[in-house]
XYZ file of C-alpha atoms in Angstrom:
633
model
C 7.261 138.923 249.135
C 9.665 135.983 248.958
C 7.149 133.894 246.997
C 6.651 136.652 244.428
C 10.388 137.132 243.941
C 10.958 133.381 243.672
C 8.335 133.088 240.929
C 9.829 136.121 239.196
C 13.331 134.618 239.262
C 12.070 131.266 238.015
C 10.360 133.005 235.091
C 13.532 134.924 234.230
C 15.705 131.803 234.395
C 13.214 129.807 232.341
C 13.094 132.443 229.599
C 16.851 133.078 229.592
C 17.974 129.428 229.321
C 18.550 129.601 225.597
C 21.498 128.972 223.311
C 24.980 129.162 224.733
C 23.774 130.350 228.138
C 21.743 127.183 228.575
C 24.750 125.119 227.529
C 26.968 126.751 230.146
C 24.303 126.404 232.837
C 24.000 122.693 232.072
C 27.788 122.346 232.059
C 28.113 124.116 235.387
C 25.377 121.953 236.846
C 27.108 118.756 235.709
C 30.465 119.753 237.174
C 28.744 120.943 240.343
C 27.028 117.578 240.714
C 30.382 115.845 240.317
C 31.966 117.990 243.027
C 28.965 117.530 245.318
C 29.071 113.756 244.799
C 32.797 113.751 245.572
C 32.130 115.686 248.779
C 29.569 113.120 249.914
C 31.830 110.250 248.860
C 34.585 111.625 251.095
C 32.459 110.935 254.176
C 32.402 107.196 253.316
C 36.181 106.867 253.013
C 37.628 104.619 255.698
C 40.289 106.660 257.505
C 41.795 105.045 260.565
C 43.150 108.163 262.274
C 40.499 109.743 264.536
C 39.462 113.282 263.623
C 41.219 113.312 260.237
C 38.005 112.763 258.269
C 36.459 115.781 259.969
C 39.503 117.896 259.109
C 39.360 116.841 255.461
C 35.646 117.614 255.330
C 36.297 121.011 256.896
C 38.860 121.729 254.149
C 36.365 120.789 251.448
C 33.641 122.943 252.995
C 36.060 125.879 253.158
C 36.573 125.434 249.388
C 32.810 125.509 248.863
C 32.693 128.725 250.894
C 35.467 130.207 248.752
C 33.568 129.217 245.619
C 30.477 131.067 246.816
C 32.517 134.198 247.453
C 34.206 134.002 244.027
C 31.159 132.948 242.006
C 29.109 136.174 242.128
C 32.223 138.260 241.411
C 33.010 136.222 238.319
C 29.431 135.820 237.141
C 28.497 139.509 237.223
C 25.217 141.010 238.388
C 22.512 138.874 239.980
C 19.275 137.956 238.232
C 17.285 140.107 240.683
C 18.988 143.287 241.882
C 17.875 145.736 244.537
C 17.719 148.621 242.047
C 14.954 146.753 240.208
C 12.709 147.572 243.165
C 13.992 151.080 243.911
C 10.627 152.712 243.138
C 8.651 150.358 245.406
C 7.939 151.318 248.996
C 9.308 148.068 250.394
C 11.197 148.087 253.732
C 14.842 147.169 253.342
C 14.692 144.155 255.668
C 11.601 142.791 253.938
C 13.300 143.197 250.568
C 16.438 141.525 251.932
C 14.440 138.526 253.146
C 12.631 138.296 249.814
C 15.844 138.480 247.798
C 17.433 135.940 250.128
C 14.580 133.554 249.434
C 15.013 134.114 245.703
C 18.760 133.513 246.046
C 18.015 129.897 247.005
C 16.444 129.303 243.599
C 19.166 128.280 241.200
C 21.485 125.513 240.087
C 24.356 126.621 242.324
C 22.225 126.560 245.465
C 20.774 123.155 244.636
C 24.232 121.706 244.004
C 25.591 123.230 247.221
C 22.643 121.856 249.197
C 23.463 118.406 247.819
C 27.114 118.813 248.827
C 26.146 119.921 252.329
C 24.255 116.661 252.798
C 27.739 115.308 253.420
C 27.418 116.680 256.956
C 24.466 114.350 257.555
C 26.250 111.324 256.105
C 29.300 112.178 258.202
C 27.154 112.538 261.326
C 25.536 109.162 260.686
C 28.848 107.550 261.723
C 28.554 109.288 265.113
C 25.023 108.221 265.979
C 21.381 109.148 265.539
C 21.560 112.234 267.758
C 24.486 113.658 265.798
C 22.622 112.999 262.533
C 19.599 114.927 263.848
C 21.831 117.849 264.841
C 23.402 117.771 261.365
C 20.099 118.634 259.660
C 19.709 122.201 261.052
C 23.490 122.641 260.988
C 23.669 121.874 257.246
C 20.694 124.150 256.557
C 22.338 126.932 258.548
C 25.604 126.534 256.647
C 23.734 126.784 253.348
C 22.028 130.012 254.435
C 25.378 131.330 255.665
C 27.284 130.796 252.402
C 24.470 132.315 250.318
C 24.284 135.391 252.558
C 28.057 135.752 252.758
C 28.345 135.735 248.968
C 25.781 138.554 248.695
C 27.412 140.628 251.441
C 30.925 140.103 250.054
C 29.719 141.126 246.595
C 28.094 144.304 247.953
C 31.070 145.275 250.130
C 33.640 144.652 247.399
C 31.470 146.683 245.048
C 31.457 149.526 247.559
C 35.250 149.383 247.810
C 35.579 149.273 244.023
C 33.901 152.657 243.504
C 37.314 154.364 243.669
C 40.296 153.683 241.449
C 42.470 152.352 244.268
C 39.593 150.327 245.635
C 38.944 148.832 242.195
C 42.604 147.772 241.979
C 42.434 146.215 245.453
C 39.252 144.392 244.460
C 40.984 143.067 241.349
C 43.904 141.757 243.413
C 41.545 140.056 245.885
C 39.544 138.573 243.029
C 42.705 137.236 241.368
C 43.910 135.806 244.680
C 40.646 133.918 245.137
C 40.874 132.551 241.584
C 44.433 131.345 242.209
C 43.412 129.704 245.465
C 40.499 127.996 243.742
C 42.519 126.810 240.733
C 45.374 125.603 242.930
C 43.194 123.319 244.983
C 44.718 120.349 243.158
C 48.065 121.274 244.734
C 46.509 120.794 248.145
C 45.090 117.419 247.112
C 48.420 116.280 245.649
C 50.260 117.502 248.740
C 47.869 115.571 250.993
C 48.200 112.391 248.909
C 52.004 112.440 248.797
C 52.488 113.553 252.402
C 52.043 111.650 255.649
C 48.878 113.556 256.527
C 46.619 110.549 255.901
C 48.579 108.577 258.481
C 49.720 111.279 260.928
C 46.894 113.810 260.534
C 47.048 117.598 260.442
C 48.766 119.591 263.138
C 46.631 120.651 266.084
C 47.093 124.310 265.120
C 45.834 123.705 261.573
C 42.869 121.639 262.802
C 41.912 124.314 265.321
C 42.158 127.025 262.667
C 39.898 125.033 260.367
C 37.274 124.677 263.085
C 37.253 128.437 263.720
C 36.174 129.113 260.109
C 32.372 129.606 260.100
C 31.967 127.021 257.324
C 33.106 124.418 259.890
C 30.802 125.428 262.746
C 28.163 122.913 261.693
C 30.858 120.249 261.739
C 31.917 121.391 265.208
C 28.316 121.017 266.420
C 28.043 117.508 264.958
C 31.343 116.360 266.479
C 30.333 117.834 269.832
C 26.969 116.019 269.670
C 28.782 112.767 268.973
C 30.853 113.269 272.135
C 27.945 114.541 274.242
C 29.384 118.073 274.606
C 26.037 119.895 274.515
C 27.275 123.365 275.533
C 29.574 123.313 272.496
C 26.686 122.092 270.300
C 24.474 124.971 271.405
C 27.356 127.448 271.136
C 28.241 126.446 267.579
C 24.643 126.505 266.351
C 23.892 129.755 268.184
C 27.047 131.358 266.779
C 26.012 130.321 263.278
C 22.520 131.752 263.809
C 23.909 135.046 265.143
C 26.307 135.310 262.216
C 23.446 134.730 259.783
C 21.435 137.466 261.486
C 24.333 139.927 261.316
C 24.922 139.184 257.648
C 21.221 139.698 256.919
C 21.283 143.101 258.662
C 24.423 144.132 256.776
C 22.933 143.063 253.479
C 19.688 144.891 254.220
C 21.704 148.031 254.953
C 23.536 147.783 251.630
C 20.249 147.361 249.758
C 18.951 150.661 251.143
C 22.108 152.693 250.634
C 21.331 155.935 248.753
C 22.775 156.099 245.278
C 26.313 157.390 245.380
C 27.604 159.711 242.692
C 30.233 158.322 240.377
C 33.809 158.975 241.401
C 35.243 161.554 239.004
C 38.954 161.449 238.243
C 39.870 164.570 236.369
C 42.747 164.802 233.961
C 44.679 167.696 232.504
C 42.265 170.417 231.486
C 44.405 172.004 228.751
C 46.322 169.107 227.236
C 47.500 169.891 223.685
C 45.806 167.982 220.883
C 48.310 165.981 218.778
C 48.450 167.064 215.147
C 50.593 164.245 213.799
C 51.863 160.762 214.472
C 50.078 157.834 216.119
C 47.923 159.977 218.397
C 46.432 162.121 215.623
C 43.294 161.487 213.624
C 40.155 159.501 214.561
C 42.108 156.398 215.594
C 44.385 158.455 217.822
C 41.386 160.162 219.406
C 39.828 156.796 220.249
C 43.209 155.586 221.506
C 43.522 158.555 223.896
C 39.917 158.170 225.019
C 40.422 154.466 225.713
C 43.594 155.087 227.728
C 41.682 157.577 229.882
C 38.870 155.047 230.286
C 41.290 152.317 231.335
C 42.747 154.761 233.864
C 39.546 156.318 235.225
C 36.721 153.776 235.056
C 36.722 151.540 238.181
C 35.412 148.583 236.180
C 38.214 148.933 233.645
C 40.699 149.244 236.518
C 39.493 145.922 237.889
C 39.586 144.450 234.372
C 43.244 145.465 234.018
C 44.296 144.463 237.525
C 42.919 140.917 237.547
C 45.161 139.504 234.739
C 48.303 141.071 236.196
C 47.601 139.901 239.752
C 46.514 136.438 238.559
C 49.696 135.962 236.522
C 51.955 137.145 239.347
C 50.304 134.953 241.970
C 50.226 131.921 239.659
C 53.908 132.302 238.813
C 55.013 132.986 242.385
C 52.962 130.278 244.101
C 55.375 127.406 243.235
C 58.110 129.323 245.082
C 56.488 128.052 248.271
C 57.694 124.600 247.143
C 61.094 125.946 246.090
C 60.251 125.740 242.365
C 60.843 128.497 239.784
C 59.327 126.617 236.854
C 56.476 129.107 236.266
C 58.486 132.326 236.589
C 59.318 132.606 232.856
C 55.619 132.336 232.003
C 54.403 135.307 234.073
C 54.395 137.649 231.072
C 52.570 135.269 228.702
C 50.120 134.544 231.526
C 49.231 138.255 231.707
C 48.659 138.329 227.941
C 46.520 135.168 228.080
C 44.284 136.167 230.976
C 43.877 139.686 229.568
C 41.960 138.082 226.682
C 39.585 136.532 229.180
C 39.212 139.702 231.214
C 38.753 142.245 228.402
C 36.569 140.268 226.009
C 33.407 142.360 226.499
C 34.589 145.966 226.074
C 31.615 147.315 224.148
C 29.205 146.013 226.765
C 31.155 147.885 229.461
C 30.571 151.144 227.567
C 26.870 150.406 227.247
C 24.577 152.423 224.979
C 27.303 155.032 224.414
C 27.873 152.981 221.260
C 25.348 155.244 219.521
C 28.046 157.921 219.249
C 30.276 155.590 217.231
C 27.394 154.477 214.999
C 26.088 157.950 214.197
C 29.537 159.365 213.406
C 30.573 156.460 211.167
C 33.798 155.952 213.129
C 33.543 152.164 213.461
C 36.924 151.402 211.908
C 38.750 154.032 213.954
C 36.952 152.885 217.105
C 38.041 149.266 216.628
C 41.668 150.133 215.855
C 41.900 152.643 218.685
C 40.642 150.091 221.191
C 43.151 147.539 219.919
C 46.062 149.972 220.294
C 44.911 150.916 223.800
C 44.667 147.239 224.769
C 48.246 146.680 223.620
C 49.408 149.825 225.432
C 47.838 148.614 228.694
C 48.943 144.979 228.688
C 51.942 144.943 226.318
C 54.611 146.725 228.419
C 53.807 144.871 231.656
C 53.806 141.509 229.830
C 57.179 142.182 228.209
C 58.708 143.503 231.455
C 57.524 140.488 233.475
C 58.744 138.050 230.820
C 62.241 139.522 230.785
C 62.586 140.218 234.500
C 61.154 136.954 235.787
C 63.093 134.807 233.331
C 66.338 136.485 234.384
C 65.324 135.779 237.985
C 64.636 132.113 237.212
C 67.950 131.599 235.409
C 66.287 129.353 232.810
C 68.130 130.305 229.621
C 66.321 127.572 227.719
C 63.048 129.489 228.155
C 63.983 132.498 225.980
C 62.930 130.881 222.657
C 59.677 129.696 224.247
C 58.866 133.160 225.573
C 59.668 134.756 222.216
C 57.396 132.212 220.526
C 54.524 132.804 222.945
C 54.256 136.448 223.956
C 53.868 138.273 220.584
C 51.231 135.807 219.381
C 49.249 136.094 222.618
C 49.363 139.894 222.613
C 48.530 140.297 218.932
C 46.004 137.481 218.887
C 44.481 138.866 222.061
C 44.116 142.335 220.516
C 42.138 140.717 217.719
C 40.140 138.300 219.848
C 38.952 140.782 222.461
C 37.623 143.230 219.887
C 35.996 140.518 217.772
C 34.404 138.870 220.819
C 33.180 142.267 222.033
C 31.343 142.759 218.746
C 30.322 139.230 217.697
C 29.580 137.718 221.128
C 28.734 140.743 223.230
C 26.983 139.952 226.520
C 24.663 142.812 227.595
C 24.884 144.102 231.147
C 23.928 147.146 233.214
C 24.595 150.366 231.327
C 27.625 152.331 232.452
C 25.591 155.222 233.883
C 23.433 152.767 235.865
C 26.233 151.192 237.901
C 27.638 154.000 240.084
C 26.730 152.094 243.240
C 28.649 148.943 242.354
C 31.171 148.797 239.503
C 31.109 145.021 239.780
C 27.557 145.049 238.392
C 28.359 143.856 234.914
C 27.425 141.272 232.342
C 27.689 137.575 233.132
C 30.606 136.634 230.867
C 31.361 133.244 232.430
C 30.825 131.259 229.236
C 32.543 133.815 227.026
C 35.551 133.958 229.360
C 35.935 130.181 229.385
C 35.948 130.039 225.586
C 38.362 132.968 225.241
C 40.805 131.491 227.763
C 41.243 128.288 225.786
C 40.949 129.945 222.378
C 43.623 132.419 223.458
C 46.192 129.608 223.467
C 45.691 128.848 219.773
C 47.626 131.824 218.276
C 50.857 130.642 219.912
C 50.549 127.069 218.557
C 52.436 127.556 215.225
C 55.416 129.280 216.825
C 55.561 126.816 219.726
C 55.517 123.952 217.232
C 58.579 125.421 215.520
C 60.427 125.737 218.836
C 59.441 122.202 219.816
C 60.712 120.773 216.545
C 63.903 122.801 216.891
C 64.504 121.299 220.333
C 63.743 117.775 219.156
C 66.036 117.902 216.121
C 68.602 120.233 217.715
C 68.157 122.966 215.083
C 68.889 126.384 216.638
C 67.613 128.219 213.553
C 64.231 126.510 213.804
C 64.173 126.987 217.575
C 64.669 130.753 217.293
C 62.340 130.991 214.295
C 59.480 130.785 216.790
C 59.887 134.480 217.627
C 59.357 135.829 214.075
C 56.558 133.305 213.492
C 54.867 134.435 216.704
C 55.203 138.109 215.757
C 53.805 137.502 212.273
C 50.925 135.467 213.705
C 50.078 138.154 216.255
C 50.153 140.979 213.708
C 48.091 139.016 211.197
C 45.426 138.038 213.747
C 45.199 141.549 215.189
C 44.765 143.066 211.725
C 42.399 140.394 210.370
C 40.120 140.055 213.400
C 40.073 143.836 213.790
C 38.957 144.209 210.165
C 36.240 141.579 210.619
C 35.073 143.266 213.831
C 35.010 146.663 212.102
C 32.841 145.378 209.266
C 30.539 143.576 211.665
C 30.229 146.665 213.860
C 29.268 148.689 210.782
C 26.685 146.122 209.692
C 25.330 145.096 213.097
C 25.847 148.243 215.178
C 22.137 149.005 215.436
C 21.388 145.453 216.602
C 24.174 145.657 219.189
C 22.718 148.909 220.492
C 19.273 147.302 220.686
C 20.749 144.307 222.524
C 22.464 146.542 225.088
C 19.353 148.648 225.549
C 16.783 145.843 225.886
C 18.872 142.783 226.798
C 17.614 140.761 223.815
C 18.567 140.602 220.175
C 16.485 142.036 217.383
C 15.406 138.616 216.136
C 13.843 137.840 219.512
C 12.310 141.304 219.581
C 10.723 140.928 216.143
C 9.409 137.463 217.040
C 7.871 138.752 220.263
C 6.372 141.783 218.521
C 4.807 139.633 215.820
C 3.377 137.172 218.300
C 5.829 134.464 217.291
C 8.122 132.419 219.452
C 11.775 133.031 220.018
C 14.245 130.918 218.103
C 16.283 128.943 220.559
C 18.353 125.785 220.758
C 16.552 122.531 221.388
C 17.146 120.808 224.698
C 19.128 118.103 222.898
C 21.415 120.624 221.187
C 21.841 122.591 224.397
C 22.845 119.439 226.253
C 25.302 118.452 223.505
C 26.833 121.935 223.550
C 27.065 121.772 227.323
C 29.046 118.532 227.068
C 31.121 119.234 223.941
C 32.515 122.655 224.853
C 33.973 121.814 228.285
C 34.760 118.238 227.270
C 36.566 119.410 224.153
C 38.479 122.033 226.137
C 39.637 119.483 228.733
C 40.624 116.789 226.231
C 42.260 119.095 223.682
C 44.371 121.237 225.991
C 45.110 119.855 229.510
C 44.760 116.185 228.509
C 46.086 116.499 224.952
C 48.399 119.317 223.907
C 50.004 120.027 227.292
C 50.945 116.395 228.140
C 52.090 115.937 224.526
C 54.525 118.829 224.974
C 55.586 117.495 228.392
C 56.253 113.989 227.057
C 58.226 115.248 224.057
C 60.317 117.679 226.102
C 60.861 115.311 229.025
C 59.086 117.466 231.613
C 58.032 115.280 234.562
C 54.834 116.956 235.777
C 52.064 114.466 236.489
C 49.351 116.527 238.238
C 46.044 115.486 236.591
C 47.515 114.735 233.136
C 46.580 111.122 232.373
C 49.306 110.636 229.753
C 52.016 111.546 232.268
C 51.129 108.555 234.455
C 51.770 106.129 231.587
C 55.032 104.919 230.007
C 56.322 107.116 227.180
C 55.304 104.646 224.485
C 51.712 104.800 225.794
C 51.647 108.441 226.854
C 52.056 109.791 223.311
C 49.131 107.756 221.838
C 46.886 108.681 224.776
C 47.677 112.382 224.328
C 47.113 112.060 220.576
C 43.747 110.335 221.041
C 42.715 113.022 223.545
C 43.574 115.719 220.982
C 41.524 113.971 218.280
C 38.507 113.508 220.568
C 38.776 117.131 221.708
C 38.822 118.345 218.095
C 35.823 116.111 217.328
C 33.838 117.519 220.259
C 34.676 121.077 219.237
C 33.618 120.297 215.648
C 30.279 118.979 216.895
C 29.696 122.161 218.888
C 30.582 124.278 215.842
C 28.295 122.237 213.569
C 25.374 122.649 215.971
C 25.975 126.383 216.173
C 26.218 126.794 212.399
C 23.145 124.617 211.798
C 21.044 126.612 214.238
C 22.225 129.885 212.699
C 21.065 128.648 209.290
C 17.707 127.617 210.733
C 17.398 131.011 212.401
C 18.200 132.806 209.147
C 15.655 130.696 207.236
C 12.938 131.389 209.808
C 13.700 135.094 209.792
C 13.498 135.136 206.007
C 10.175 133.276 206.151
C 8.821 135.734 208.714
C 9.955 138.648 206.545
C 8.169 137.186 203.500
C 5.025 136.624 205.561
C 5.088 140.221 206.786
C 5.558 141.508 203.233
C 2.714 139.316 202.009
C 0.472 140.635 204.771
C 1.284 144.244 203.865
C 0.519 143.907 200.132
C -3.291 143.505 200.434
C -3.547 146.482 202.782
C -1.400 148.559 200.409
C -3.588 147.555 197.471
C -6.716 148.625 199.338
């Protein structure tokens, strides 16, 4: 069974590695290799204090464990799901073992296996016997993290079937994202503290060793000291935990289908006859508000940005800093773009109702208004309340220059991305068991996060120039500029999305129904080959998109603003470690290189679209030419 499922998954991955998805898979693999190499490199660092290297390695392995728990939640549904085999008479445990074997086929598992070789290189310092013990220990840890990710995904999906459970799942998901993104704080704290000379406290070290991701390390250390009962106990505990997780996962695979949770509203609510809530747009607006309130997946979608922004803004308080409090509201507006950028895919094939009624324009505008109604009030309230709490009066012009542009630009971006870059996923009526079963929007979310910063750039530039030249009028002009930018983007992108939905609605419905676009479908039906990016273009896209994002924003625009405003935040910003006269040129060069990389990615995309259009036109002419003789006969 496992061999069949492995071959099936390999075939699916091989046929799905096309276009942007291939680029993001290559990008993820490159970054994963870098992290895995850094993990192995850590074991060769010469640290004089006994036991400290093991503690640092245990911290890194705990981060890998956290990544495996977060990854499936962020990436959406797995390649092979249990419901694919619902009609087969396969025992649950046999199916669980087969799916577990298939779970080891993938880039993430290969990268993690490479990182876990660090246990063997660490054990080599303790002797041959410890190195031999490290081999099964590392293999056991790999099986453990893979199984834990599947079980955590299933259990969180079970919790998320109710509205409250979906909100709790969103908060947990946001907390894990914040912990993962704030790992650099831990590294900086370790570097600038006395930990490398004094070591961690005994309580912290003991706590680290009790985490299951460190049990292999415990076994290796015990083997190095000749403590064989502890070696057997750690390995046996890991084996028992793996067995329990396998049984739990098998039980979740065989759970009977649960009916969807129904949250009923007011049965006799009056229908508005005038104002904003009347007409087709008002009807869509009311429907969308009910969907945001009732659908567990939408509840999670709305909860994640709010929880992420709150946790991100409040985390520096642990260091006694309030610097991020004023940005809580803009952070909600920014991450909402990332979270809600695939709305039409969440609704699934229900799109046919919009297409057949000709209500595309009203549907787009109603969704935009509902998006603003969901995220607008909470963003404004957090911006005002948290900035008053911080006491930073200088931040008011910056907030006014940021929030309207992010909200308005977000209302345009999410609807345009939902139409132009929709990622198909399980249909809404096919995910009652697990609301987390959704499309894999990892690549789309990464692009939207960084693109979501662009609408605020003009207004922030005005505020920056006002601060530099001490012009209050220019400083406060950022607010009106931001509002105008947000309104213009919301209206323009909404209009573009409406026209595209009218023109491409049938293709979108086909994509959601079959999982492939109509061009691929026509090519397959005619015996042709699918039009996909070359390996060279996919590799260039995989390097240009993340490289451009890193150089343009965190290594370019952000340090440029910090240098000009005198903010002393070094973190991982290269320009901040240099003198001012060198920091500005470095930030400027990073911006130029980032723009160049983005332009290369755009050129490749446009060129391949032209090639695709030419090939489709050629295929259409060939089909017409083939039909003419038969028609003449």
